[in-house]
Coordinates of C-alpha atoms and ligand atoms in Angstrom, one line a residue:
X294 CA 188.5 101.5 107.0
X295 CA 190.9 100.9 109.8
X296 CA 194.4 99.2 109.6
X297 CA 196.1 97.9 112.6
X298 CA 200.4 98.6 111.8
X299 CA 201.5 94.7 112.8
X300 CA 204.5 96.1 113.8
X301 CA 203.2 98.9 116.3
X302 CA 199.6 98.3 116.3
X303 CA 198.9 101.8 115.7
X304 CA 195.6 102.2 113.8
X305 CA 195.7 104.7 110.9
X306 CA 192.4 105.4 108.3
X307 CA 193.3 103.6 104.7
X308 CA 190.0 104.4 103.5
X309 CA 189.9 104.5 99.7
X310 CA 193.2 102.6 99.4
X311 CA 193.4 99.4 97.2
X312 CA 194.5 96.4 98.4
X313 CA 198.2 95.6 97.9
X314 CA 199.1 99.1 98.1
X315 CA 202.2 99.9 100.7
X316 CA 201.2 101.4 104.1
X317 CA 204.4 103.3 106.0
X318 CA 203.5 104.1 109.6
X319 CA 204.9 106.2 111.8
X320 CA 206.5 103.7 113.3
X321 CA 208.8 102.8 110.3
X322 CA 207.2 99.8 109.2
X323 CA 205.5 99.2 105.4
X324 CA 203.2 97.2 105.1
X325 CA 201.3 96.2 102.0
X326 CA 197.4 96.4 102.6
X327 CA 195.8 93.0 102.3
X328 CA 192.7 92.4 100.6
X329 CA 189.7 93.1 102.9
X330 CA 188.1 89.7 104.6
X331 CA 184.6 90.1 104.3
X332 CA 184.3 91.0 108.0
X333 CA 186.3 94.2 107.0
X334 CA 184.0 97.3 107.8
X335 CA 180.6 95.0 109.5
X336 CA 179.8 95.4 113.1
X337 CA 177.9 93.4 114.9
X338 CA 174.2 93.6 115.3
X339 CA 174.1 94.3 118.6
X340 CA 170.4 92.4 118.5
X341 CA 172.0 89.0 117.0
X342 CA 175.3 89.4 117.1
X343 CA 175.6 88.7 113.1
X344 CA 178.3 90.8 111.5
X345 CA 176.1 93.4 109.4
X346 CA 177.3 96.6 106.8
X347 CA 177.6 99.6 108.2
X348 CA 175.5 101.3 106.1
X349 CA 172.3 98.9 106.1
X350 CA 169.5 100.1 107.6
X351 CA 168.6 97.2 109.5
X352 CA 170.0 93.9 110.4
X353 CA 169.6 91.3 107.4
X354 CA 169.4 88.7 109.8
X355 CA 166.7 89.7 112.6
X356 CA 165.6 92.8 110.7
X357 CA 166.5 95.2 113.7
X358 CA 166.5 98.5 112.8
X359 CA 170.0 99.9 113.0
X360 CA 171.4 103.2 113.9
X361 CA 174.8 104.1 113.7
X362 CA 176.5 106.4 115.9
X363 CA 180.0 107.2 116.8
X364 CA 181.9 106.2 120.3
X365 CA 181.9 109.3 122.7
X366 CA 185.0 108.4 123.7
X367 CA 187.2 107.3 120.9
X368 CA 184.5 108.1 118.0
X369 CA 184.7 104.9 116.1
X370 CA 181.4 103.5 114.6
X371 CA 178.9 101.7 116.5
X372 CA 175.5 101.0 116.3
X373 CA 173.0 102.4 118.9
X374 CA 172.6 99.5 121.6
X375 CA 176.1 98.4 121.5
X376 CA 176.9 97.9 125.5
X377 CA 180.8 98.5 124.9
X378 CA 182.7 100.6 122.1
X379 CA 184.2 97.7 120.1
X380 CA 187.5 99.7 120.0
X381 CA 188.0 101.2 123.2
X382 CA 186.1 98.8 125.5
X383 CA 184.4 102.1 126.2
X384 CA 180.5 101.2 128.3
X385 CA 178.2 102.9 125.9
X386 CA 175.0 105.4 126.9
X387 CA 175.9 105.0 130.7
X388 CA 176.8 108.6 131.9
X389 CA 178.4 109.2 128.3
X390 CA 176.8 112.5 127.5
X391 CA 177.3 113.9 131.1
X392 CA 180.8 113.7 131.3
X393 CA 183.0 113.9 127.6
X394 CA 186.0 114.0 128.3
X395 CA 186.8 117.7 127.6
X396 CA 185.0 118.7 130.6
X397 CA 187.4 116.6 133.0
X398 CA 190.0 118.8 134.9
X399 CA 193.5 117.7 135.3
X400 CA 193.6 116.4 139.0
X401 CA 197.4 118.1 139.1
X402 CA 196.5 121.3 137.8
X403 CA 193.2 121.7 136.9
X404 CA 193.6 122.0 133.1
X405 CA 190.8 120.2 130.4
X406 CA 192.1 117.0 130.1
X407 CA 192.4 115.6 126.3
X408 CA 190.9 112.4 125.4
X409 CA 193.7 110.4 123.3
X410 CA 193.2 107.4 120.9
X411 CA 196.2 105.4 120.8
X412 CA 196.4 101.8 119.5
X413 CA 192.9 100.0 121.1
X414 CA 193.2 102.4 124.2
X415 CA 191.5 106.0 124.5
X416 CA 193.6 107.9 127.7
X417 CA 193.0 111.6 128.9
X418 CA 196.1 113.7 128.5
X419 CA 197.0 117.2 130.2
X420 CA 198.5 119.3 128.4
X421 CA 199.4 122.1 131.3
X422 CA 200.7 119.1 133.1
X423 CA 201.8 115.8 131.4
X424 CA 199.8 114.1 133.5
X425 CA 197.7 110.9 132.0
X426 CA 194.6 109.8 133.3
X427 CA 193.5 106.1 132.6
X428 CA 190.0 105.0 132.8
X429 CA 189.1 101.2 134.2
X430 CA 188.9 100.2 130.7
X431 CA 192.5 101.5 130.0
X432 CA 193.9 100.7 132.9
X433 CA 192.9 96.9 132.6
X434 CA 194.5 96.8 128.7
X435 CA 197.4 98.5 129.7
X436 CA 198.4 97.4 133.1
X437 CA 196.2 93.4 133.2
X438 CA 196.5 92.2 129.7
X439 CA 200.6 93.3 129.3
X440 CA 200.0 93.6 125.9
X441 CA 203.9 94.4 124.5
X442 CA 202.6 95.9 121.1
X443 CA 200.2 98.1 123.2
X444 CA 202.9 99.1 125.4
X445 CA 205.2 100.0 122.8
X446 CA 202.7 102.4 121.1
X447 CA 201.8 104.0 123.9
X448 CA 205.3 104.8 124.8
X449 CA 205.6 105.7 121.1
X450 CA 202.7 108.5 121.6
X451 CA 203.8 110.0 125.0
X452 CA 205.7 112.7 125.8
X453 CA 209.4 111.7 125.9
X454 CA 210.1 114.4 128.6
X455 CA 208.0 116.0 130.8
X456 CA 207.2 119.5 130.2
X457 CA 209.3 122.6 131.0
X458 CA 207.0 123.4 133.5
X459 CA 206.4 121.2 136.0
X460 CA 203.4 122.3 138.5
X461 CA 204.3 122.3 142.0
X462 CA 203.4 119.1 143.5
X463 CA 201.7 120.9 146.9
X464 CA 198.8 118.8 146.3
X465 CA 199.5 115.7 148.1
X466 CA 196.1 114.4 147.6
X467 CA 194.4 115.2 144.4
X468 CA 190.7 115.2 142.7
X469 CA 189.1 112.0 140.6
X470 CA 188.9 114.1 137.4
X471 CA 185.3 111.8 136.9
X472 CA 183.4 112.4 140.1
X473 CA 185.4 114.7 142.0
X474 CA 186.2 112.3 145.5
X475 CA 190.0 112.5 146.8
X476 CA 191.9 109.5 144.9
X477 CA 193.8 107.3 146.8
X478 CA 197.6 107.1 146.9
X479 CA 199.0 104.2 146.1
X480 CA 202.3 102.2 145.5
X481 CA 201.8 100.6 141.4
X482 CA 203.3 97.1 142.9
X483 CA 206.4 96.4 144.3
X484 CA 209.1 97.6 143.4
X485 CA 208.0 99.6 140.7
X486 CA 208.6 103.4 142.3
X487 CA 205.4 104.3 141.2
X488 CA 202.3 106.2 143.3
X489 CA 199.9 106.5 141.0
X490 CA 196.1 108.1 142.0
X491 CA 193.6 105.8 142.3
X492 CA 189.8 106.1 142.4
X493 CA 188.1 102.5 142.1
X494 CA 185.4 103.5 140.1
X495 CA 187.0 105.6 137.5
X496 CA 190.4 105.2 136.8
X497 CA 194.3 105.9 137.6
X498 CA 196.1 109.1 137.4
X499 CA 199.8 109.2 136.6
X500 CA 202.2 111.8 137.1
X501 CA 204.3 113.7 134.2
X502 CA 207.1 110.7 133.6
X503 CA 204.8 107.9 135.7
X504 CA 203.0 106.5 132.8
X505 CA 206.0 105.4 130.7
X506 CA 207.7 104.4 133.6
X507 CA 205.0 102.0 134.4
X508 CA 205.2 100.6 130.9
X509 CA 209.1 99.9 130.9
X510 CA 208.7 98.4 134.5
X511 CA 206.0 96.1 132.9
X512 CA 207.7 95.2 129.5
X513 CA 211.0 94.7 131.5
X514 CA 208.7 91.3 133.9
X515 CA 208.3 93.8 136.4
X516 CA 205.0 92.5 137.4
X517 CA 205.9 89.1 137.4
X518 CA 208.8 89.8 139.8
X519 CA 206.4 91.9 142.2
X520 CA 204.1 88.8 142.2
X521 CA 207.0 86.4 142.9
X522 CA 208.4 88.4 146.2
X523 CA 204.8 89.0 147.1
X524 CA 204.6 84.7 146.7
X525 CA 207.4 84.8 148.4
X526 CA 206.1 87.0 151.9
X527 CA 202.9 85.2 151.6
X528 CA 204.9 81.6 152.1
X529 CA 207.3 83.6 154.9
X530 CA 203.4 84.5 156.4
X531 CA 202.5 81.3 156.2
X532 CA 205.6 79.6 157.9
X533 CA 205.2 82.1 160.8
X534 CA 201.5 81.1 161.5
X535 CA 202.5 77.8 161.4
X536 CA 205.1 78.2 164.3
X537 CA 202.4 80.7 165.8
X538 CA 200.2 77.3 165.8
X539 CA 202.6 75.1 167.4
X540 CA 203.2 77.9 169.8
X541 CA 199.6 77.7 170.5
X542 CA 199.2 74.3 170.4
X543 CA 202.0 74.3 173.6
X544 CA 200.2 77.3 175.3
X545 CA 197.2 75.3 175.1
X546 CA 198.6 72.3 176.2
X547 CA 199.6 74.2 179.2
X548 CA 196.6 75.9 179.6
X549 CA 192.9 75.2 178.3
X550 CA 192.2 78.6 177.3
X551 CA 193.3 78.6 173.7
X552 CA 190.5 80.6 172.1
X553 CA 191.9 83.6 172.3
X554 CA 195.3 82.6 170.2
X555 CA 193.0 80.9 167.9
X556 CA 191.1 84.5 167.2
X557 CA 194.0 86.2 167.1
X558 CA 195.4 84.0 164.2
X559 CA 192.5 84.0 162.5
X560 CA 193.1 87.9 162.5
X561 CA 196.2 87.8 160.9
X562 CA 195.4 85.8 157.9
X563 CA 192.6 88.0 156.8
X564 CA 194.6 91.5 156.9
X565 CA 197.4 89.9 154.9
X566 CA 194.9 88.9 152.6
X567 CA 194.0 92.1 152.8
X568 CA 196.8 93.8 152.2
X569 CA 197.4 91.6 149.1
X570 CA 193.6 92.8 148.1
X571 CA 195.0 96.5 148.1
X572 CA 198.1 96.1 146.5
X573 CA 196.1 94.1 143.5
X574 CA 192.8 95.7 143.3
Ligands
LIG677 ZN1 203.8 100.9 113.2
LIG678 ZN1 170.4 91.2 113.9
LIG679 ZN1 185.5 103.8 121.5
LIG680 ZN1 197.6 118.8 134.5
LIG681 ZN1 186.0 108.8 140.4

């Protein structure tokens, strides 16, 4: 049985403990174990949905057969059919067996990468490095969702400091440690001070130091102040297309050729919606 520290939202195994017994986590906290609701240790069918014992053979409700098996990623139980790990997000049985996660090289220096569960998020660690690599699933938890417990056990699990040995950064442009394509470089969001790696169909990579850099600029309403100056350009843009329009409006009061400002507005507004596309995935 899993339990969740309310403090840190670490998970830690209390199988076999009695309820009311004191939990200490590494965090600090104690915490006395509550009695189990009777949802404690079910998953759901993944034919009905109804919450079902692990170890029954078959659903009680639609009689599916069941068949547990463990997450590839974060190896918590599931039963075969689940479409997503219920405690990673992880996709299930899509490209699961062909890639595990000790087979992905560190885009930095080519060392295994090691899959790490920490709180509800699994991330792929290099030891050689300190470099962290951050699936779509992870990435969406840990960067979308702004999750302060979440934040604050991750930063609780990194590295403090970046290893002695720092590789030599002569790779400018580096490796998606999933499918191999050149990431792209790219600025976190405003203001941050972060490039992080980014391939769109597999994840972020962070530099030694990046990832908990990331997560203090988020916990500290870094986002929110990005978004606010980006608000702010896009009214600046939008005030300057509307002199631009008046502008045009003159020019084509003067002369009746006017199509050509017209396209060349309509131009504008597209790449800085563009722009705002890239910076916001
Ligand atoms: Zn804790
Ligand atoms: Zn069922
Ligand atoms: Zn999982
Ligand atoms: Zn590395
Ligand atoms: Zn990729």
């Amino acid at each position: 049985m899993l339990f969740a520290c309310p403090a840190c939202d670490s998970r830690h195994d209390v199988t076999g403990l009695a309820a009311g017994q004191m939990v200490r986590c590494r965090c600090g906290a104690v915490t006395a174990l509550a009695t189990p609701s009777p949802q404690a240790g079910k998953l759901a069918c993944p034919q009905c949905g109804a919450a079902v014992a692990t170890s029954e053979p078959s659903c009680g409700h639609c009689a599916a057969p069941l068949l547990l098996k463990a997450c590839p990623r974060c190896l918590s139980r599931v039963f075969h059919g689940h479409k997503h790990c219920s405690e990673c997000g992880t996709e299930l049985g899509v490209a699961a067996p062909a890639a595990p996660s000790g087979d992905r090289p560190c885009p930095r220096c080519d060392r295994a990468l090691a899959a790490h569960h920490i709180s509800d998020v699994v991330i792929d660690e290099c030891v050689g490095c300190g470099g962290v690599f951050l699936d779509q699933v992870a990435i969406q938890r840990v960067i979308a969702d702004r999750q302060q417990v979440r934040a604050e056990a991750l930063l609780g699990a990194l590295p403090k400091a970046a290893p002695a040995a720092i590789p030599p950064r002569d790779r400018m442009y580096i490796k998606c440690p999933v499918c191999r394509v050149v990431m792209n470089r790219r600025q976190l969001a405003l203001g941050a001070g972060v490039i992080v790696d980014v391939c769109k169909a597999h994840g972020t990579f962070f530099d030694a130091g990046e990832l908990p850099k990331t997560l203090e600029f988020i916990s500290n309403g870094g986002l929110e102040r990005a978004e606010r100056r980006q608000l702010e350009a896009l009214r600046e843009a939008a005030k300057r297309e509307q002199q631009n329009a008046r502008y045009s409006h003159m020019m084509a009061a003067r002369s009746s050729t006017s199509a050509h400002a017209d396209a060349h507005r309509g131009g504008q507004g597209t790449a800085f919606i563009e722009l705002l596309r890239a910076l916001w995935r």
